[in-house]
Coordinates of C-alpha atoms and ligand atoms in Angstrom, one line a residue:
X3 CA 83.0 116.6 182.6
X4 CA 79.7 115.2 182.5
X5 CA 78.2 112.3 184.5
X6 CA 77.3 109.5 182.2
X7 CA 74.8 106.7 182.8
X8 CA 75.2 104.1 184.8
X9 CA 77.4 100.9 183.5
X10 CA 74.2 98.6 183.6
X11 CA 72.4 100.8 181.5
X12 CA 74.8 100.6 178.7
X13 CA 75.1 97.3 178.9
X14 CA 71.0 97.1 178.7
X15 CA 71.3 98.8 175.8
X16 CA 74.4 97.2 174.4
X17 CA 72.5 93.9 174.7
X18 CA 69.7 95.2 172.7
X19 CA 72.2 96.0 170.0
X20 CA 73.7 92.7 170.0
X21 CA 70.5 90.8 169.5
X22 CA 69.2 93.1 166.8
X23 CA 68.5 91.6 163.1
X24 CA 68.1 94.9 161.8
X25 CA 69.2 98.2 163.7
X26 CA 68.4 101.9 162.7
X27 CA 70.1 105.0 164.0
X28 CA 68.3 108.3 163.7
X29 CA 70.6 111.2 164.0
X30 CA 70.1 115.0 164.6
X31 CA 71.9 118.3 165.5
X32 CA 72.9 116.7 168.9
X33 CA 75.5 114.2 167.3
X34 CA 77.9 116.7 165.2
X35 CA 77.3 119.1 168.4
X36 CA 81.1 117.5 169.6
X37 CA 82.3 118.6 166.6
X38 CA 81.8 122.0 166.6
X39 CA 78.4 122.6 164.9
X40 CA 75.9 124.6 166.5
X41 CA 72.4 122.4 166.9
X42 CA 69.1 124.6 166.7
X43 CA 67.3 124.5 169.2
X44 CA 69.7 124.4 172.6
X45 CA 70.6 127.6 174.5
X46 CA 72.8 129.5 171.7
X47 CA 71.6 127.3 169.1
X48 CA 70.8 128.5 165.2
X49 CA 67.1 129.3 166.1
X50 CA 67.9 130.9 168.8
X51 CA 70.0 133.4 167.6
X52 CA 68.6 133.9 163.9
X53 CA 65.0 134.4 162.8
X54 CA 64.0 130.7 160.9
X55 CA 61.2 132.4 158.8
X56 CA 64.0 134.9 157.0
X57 CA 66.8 132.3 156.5
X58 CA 65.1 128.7 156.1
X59 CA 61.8 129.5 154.3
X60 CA 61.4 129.1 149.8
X61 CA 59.7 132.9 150.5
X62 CA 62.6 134.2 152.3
X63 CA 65.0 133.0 149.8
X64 CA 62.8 134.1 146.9
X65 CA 62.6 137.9 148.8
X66 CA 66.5 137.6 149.0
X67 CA 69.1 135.1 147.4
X68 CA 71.9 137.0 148.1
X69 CA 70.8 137.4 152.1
X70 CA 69.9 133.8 152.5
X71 CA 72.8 132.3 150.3
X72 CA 75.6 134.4 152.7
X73 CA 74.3 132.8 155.7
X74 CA 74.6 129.3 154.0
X75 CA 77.9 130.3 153.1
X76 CA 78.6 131.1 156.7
X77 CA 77.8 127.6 157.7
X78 CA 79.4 125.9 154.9
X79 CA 82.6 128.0 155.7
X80 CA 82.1 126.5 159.5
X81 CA 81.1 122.7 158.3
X82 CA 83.8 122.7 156.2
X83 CA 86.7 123.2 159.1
X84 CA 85.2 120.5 161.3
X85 CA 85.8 116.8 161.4
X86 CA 83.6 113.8 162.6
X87 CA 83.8 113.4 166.0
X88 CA 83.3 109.8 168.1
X89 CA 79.4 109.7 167.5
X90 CA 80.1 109.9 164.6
X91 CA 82.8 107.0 164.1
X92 CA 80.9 104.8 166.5
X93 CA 77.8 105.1 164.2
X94 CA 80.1 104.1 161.0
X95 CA 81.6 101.2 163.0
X96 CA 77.7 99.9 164.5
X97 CA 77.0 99.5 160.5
X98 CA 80.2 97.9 160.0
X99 CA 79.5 95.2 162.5
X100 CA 76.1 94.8 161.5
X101 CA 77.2 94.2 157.9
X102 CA 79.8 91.9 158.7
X103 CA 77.0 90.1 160.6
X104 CA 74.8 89.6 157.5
X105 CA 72.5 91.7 159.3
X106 CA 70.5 94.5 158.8
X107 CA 71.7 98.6 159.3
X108 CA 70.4 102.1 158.4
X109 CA 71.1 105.2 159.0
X110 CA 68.8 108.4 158.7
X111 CA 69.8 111.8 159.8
X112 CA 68.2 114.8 160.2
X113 CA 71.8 116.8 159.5
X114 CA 72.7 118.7 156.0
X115 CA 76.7 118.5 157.7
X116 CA 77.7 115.8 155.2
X117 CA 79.5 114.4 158.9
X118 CA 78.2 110.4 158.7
X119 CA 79.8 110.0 155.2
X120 CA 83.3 111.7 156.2
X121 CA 83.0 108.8 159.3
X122 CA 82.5 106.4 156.8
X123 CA 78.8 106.1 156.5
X124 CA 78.1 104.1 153.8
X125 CA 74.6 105.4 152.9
X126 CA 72.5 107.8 155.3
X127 CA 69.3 109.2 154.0
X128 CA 69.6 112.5 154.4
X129 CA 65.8 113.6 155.3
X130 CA 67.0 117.6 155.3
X131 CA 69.2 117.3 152.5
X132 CA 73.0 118.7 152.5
X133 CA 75.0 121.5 152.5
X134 CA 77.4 120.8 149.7
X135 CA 74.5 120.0 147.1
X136 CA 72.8 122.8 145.2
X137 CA 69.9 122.7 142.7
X138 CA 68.5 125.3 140.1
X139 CA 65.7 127.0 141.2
X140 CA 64.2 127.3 137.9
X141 CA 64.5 123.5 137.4
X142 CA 66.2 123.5 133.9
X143 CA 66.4 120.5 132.8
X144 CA 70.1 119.7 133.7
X145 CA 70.2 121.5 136.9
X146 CA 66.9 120.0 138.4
X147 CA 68.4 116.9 140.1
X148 CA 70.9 117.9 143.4
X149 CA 74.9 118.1 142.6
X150 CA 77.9 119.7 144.7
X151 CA 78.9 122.7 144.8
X152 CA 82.0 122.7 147.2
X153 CA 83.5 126.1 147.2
X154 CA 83.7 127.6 150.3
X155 CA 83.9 130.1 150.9
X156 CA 81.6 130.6 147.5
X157 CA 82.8 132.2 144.5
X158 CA 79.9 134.4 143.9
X159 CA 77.1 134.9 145.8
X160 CA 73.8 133.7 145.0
X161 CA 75.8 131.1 143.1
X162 CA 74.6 130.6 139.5
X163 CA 73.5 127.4 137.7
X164 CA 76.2 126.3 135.6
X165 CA 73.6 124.8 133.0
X166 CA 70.5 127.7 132.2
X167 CA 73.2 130.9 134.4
X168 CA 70.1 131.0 136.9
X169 CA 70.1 131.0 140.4
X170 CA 70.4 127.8 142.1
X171 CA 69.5 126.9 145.9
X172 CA 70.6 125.1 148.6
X173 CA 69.6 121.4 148.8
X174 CA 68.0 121.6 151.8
X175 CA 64.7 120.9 152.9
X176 CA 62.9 124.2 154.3
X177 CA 60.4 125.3 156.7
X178 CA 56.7 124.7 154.7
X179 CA 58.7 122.1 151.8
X180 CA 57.6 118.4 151.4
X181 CA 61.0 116.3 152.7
X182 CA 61.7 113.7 149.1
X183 CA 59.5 111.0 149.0
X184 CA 62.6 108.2 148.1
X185 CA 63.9 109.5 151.4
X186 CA 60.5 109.6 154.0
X187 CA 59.6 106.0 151.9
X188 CA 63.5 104.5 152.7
X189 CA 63.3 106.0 156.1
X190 CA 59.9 104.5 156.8
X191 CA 60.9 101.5 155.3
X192 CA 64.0 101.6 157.9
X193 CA 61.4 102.0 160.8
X194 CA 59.4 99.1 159.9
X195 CA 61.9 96.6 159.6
X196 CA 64.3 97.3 162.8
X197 CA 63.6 96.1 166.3
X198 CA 66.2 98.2 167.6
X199 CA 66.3 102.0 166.4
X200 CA 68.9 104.1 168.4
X201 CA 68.0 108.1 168.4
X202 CA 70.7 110.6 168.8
X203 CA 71.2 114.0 169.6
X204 CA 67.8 115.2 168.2
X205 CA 64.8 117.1 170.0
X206 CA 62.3 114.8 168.2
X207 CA 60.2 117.8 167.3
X208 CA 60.5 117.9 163.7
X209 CA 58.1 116.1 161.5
X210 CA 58.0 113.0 159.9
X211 CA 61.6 112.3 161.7
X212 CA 60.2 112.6 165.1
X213 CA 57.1 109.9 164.1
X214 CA 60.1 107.4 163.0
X215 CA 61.2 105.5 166.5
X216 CA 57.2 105.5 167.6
X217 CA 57.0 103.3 164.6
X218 CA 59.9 101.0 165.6
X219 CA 57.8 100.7 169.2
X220 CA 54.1 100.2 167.6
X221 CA 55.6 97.6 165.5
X222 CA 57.5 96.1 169.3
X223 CA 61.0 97.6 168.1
X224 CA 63.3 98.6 171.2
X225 CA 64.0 102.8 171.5
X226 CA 67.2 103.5 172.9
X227 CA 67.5 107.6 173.0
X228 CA 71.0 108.9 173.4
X229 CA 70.3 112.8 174.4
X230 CA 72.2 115.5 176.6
X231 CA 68.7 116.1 178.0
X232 CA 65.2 115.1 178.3
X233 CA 63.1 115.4 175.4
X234 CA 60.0 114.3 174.4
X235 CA 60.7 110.8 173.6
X236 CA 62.8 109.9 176.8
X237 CA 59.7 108.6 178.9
X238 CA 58.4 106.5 175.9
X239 CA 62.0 105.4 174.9
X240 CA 63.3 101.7 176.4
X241 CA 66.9 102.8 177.6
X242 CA 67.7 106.5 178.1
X243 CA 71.6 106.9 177.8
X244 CA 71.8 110.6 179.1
X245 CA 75.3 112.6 178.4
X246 CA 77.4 113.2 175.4
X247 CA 77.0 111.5 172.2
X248 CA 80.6 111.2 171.3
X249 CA 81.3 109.4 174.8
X250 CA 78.2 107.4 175.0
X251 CA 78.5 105.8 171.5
X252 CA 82.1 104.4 171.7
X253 CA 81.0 103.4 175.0
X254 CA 78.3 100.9 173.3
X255 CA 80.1 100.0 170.1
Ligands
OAD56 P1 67.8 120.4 167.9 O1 68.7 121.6 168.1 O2 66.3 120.7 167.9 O3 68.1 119.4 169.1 C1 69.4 119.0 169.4 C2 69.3 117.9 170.4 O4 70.6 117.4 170.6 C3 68.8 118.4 171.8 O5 67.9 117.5 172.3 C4 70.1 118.4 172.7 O6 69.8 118.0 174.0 C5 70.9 117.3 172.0 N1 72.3 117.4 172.2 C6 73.1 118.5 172.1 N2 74.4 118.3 172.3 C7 74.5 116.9 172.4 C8 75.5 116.0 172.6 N3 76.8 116.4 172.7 N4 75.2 114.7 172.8 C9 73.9 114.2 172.7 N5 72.9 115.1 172.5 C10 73.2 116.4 172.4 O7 68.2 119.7 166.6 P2 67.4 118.6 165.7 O8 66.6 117.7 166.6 O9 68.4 117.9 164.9 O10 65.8 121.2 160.1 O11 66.5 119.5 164.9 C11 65.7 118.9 163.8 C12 65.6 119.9 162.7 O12 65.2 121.1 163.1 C13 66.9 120.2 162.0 O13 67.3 119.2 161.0 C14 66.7 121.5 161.3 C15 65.9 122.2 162.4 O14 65.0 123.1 162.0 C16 66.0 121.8 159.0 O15 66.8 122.7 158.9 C17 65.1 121.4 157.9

């Protein structure tokens, strides 16, 4: 089992919580890791076993649909078997509080896993998008803005637009694509107005995501990191919770 921090530095951070007006969580890969789904960039992790520039790349997926689309699948088929885990529900319950304080909340997550909502998140911005949404990729008129596709496993592979019968693509954000402004502009928005961001279960490598808790501190926010490991915002962040997402977060809530 692993070791988890030390009492008094929950309770530092659990204090920080408690006097917060407004509190942002920023999630990544890290928090639905308890639940089954493989993060990235960890020892067996999705870039580490497949090749990023031939699964997660507009060229890739314009070289092969059918290639990219059955690796999706493959994840969807995963995603779709595994439930929130106690991250998760401690996240959904930290917005719940703050709500019923007449204070402010938001959550932004890095994850396509569609895992926050399930735990009763009432309104993450997605920054990569997620899994269960499709769009055409010809952008006919009725297929250009994101709507679920649920089947899983698909019914045919590269699934076809049900509006124009072209092919439509995941709604995910992919290596060299701008993230959607609304998002990056609510997320930013998020940044600026908390003075307590928590950050969990993400590398911080990935841009403009990793640029969000340096603006909480510029603007004299509070950074409480809640990571397996050490990345590279544990020696800027306030608290360092080191351990297990789904054990540290209940701990606080
Ligand atoms: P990474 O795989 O880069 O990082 C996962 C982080 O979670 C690591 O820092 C781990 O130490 C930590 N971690 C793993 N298990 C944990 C646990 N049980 N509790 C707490 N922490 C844990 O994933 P992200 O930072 O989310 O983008 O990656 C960011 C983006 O890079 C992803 O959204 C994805 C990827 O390319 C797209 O697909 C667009």
């Amino acid at each position: 089992m692993a070791t988890l921090p030390e009492r008094s530095l929950i309770d530092k951070a659990a204090d920080l919580i408690r006097g917060a007006q407004y509190l942002a969580v920023l999630t990544g890969a890290g928090v639905s890791a308890e639940s089954g789904v493989p993060t990235f960039r960890d020892k067996d992790g999705l870039w580490d076993k497949y090749d990023v520039t031939t699964l997660a790349t507009l060229d890739a997926f314009l070289a092969d649909p059918a290639f990219v689309w059955k690796w999706y699948d493959w994840r969807r088929t995963l995603i779709v078997k595994v439930a929130p885990n106690p991250a998760h529900d401690a996240i959904a319950k930290l917005e719940a509080r703050m709500k019923l304080a007449e204070k402010g909340f938001a959550l932004i997550t890095q994850n396509i896993d569609n895992l926050h909502r399930l735990a009763g998140s009432s309104d993450p911005i997605e920054l990569h998008g997620n899994i269960w949404k499709v769009r055409c990729l010809k952008s006919c008129r009725k297929g250009a803005a994101p709507f679920d596709l649920l089947d899983s496993p698909l019914k045919e592979i590269p699934p076809k637009c049900p509006h124009c019968g072209g092919i439509v693509r995941p709604h995910i954000v992919w290596f060299g694509e701008m993230l959607d402004p609304e998002d990056i502009r609510r997320a930013f928005e998020a940044a600026a107005q908390a003075d307590v961001m928590i950050v969990v279960g993400t590398s911080n490598l990935v841009y403009p995501s990793a640029a969000l808790p340096y603006h909480v501190m510029e603007d004299g926010g509070k950074v409480i990191e809640v990571n397996l490991g050490v990345t590279g915002l544990s020696g800027d962040a306030d608290v360092v919770l080191t351990g297990p997402a789904g054990e540290i977060l209940p701990k606080l809530v």
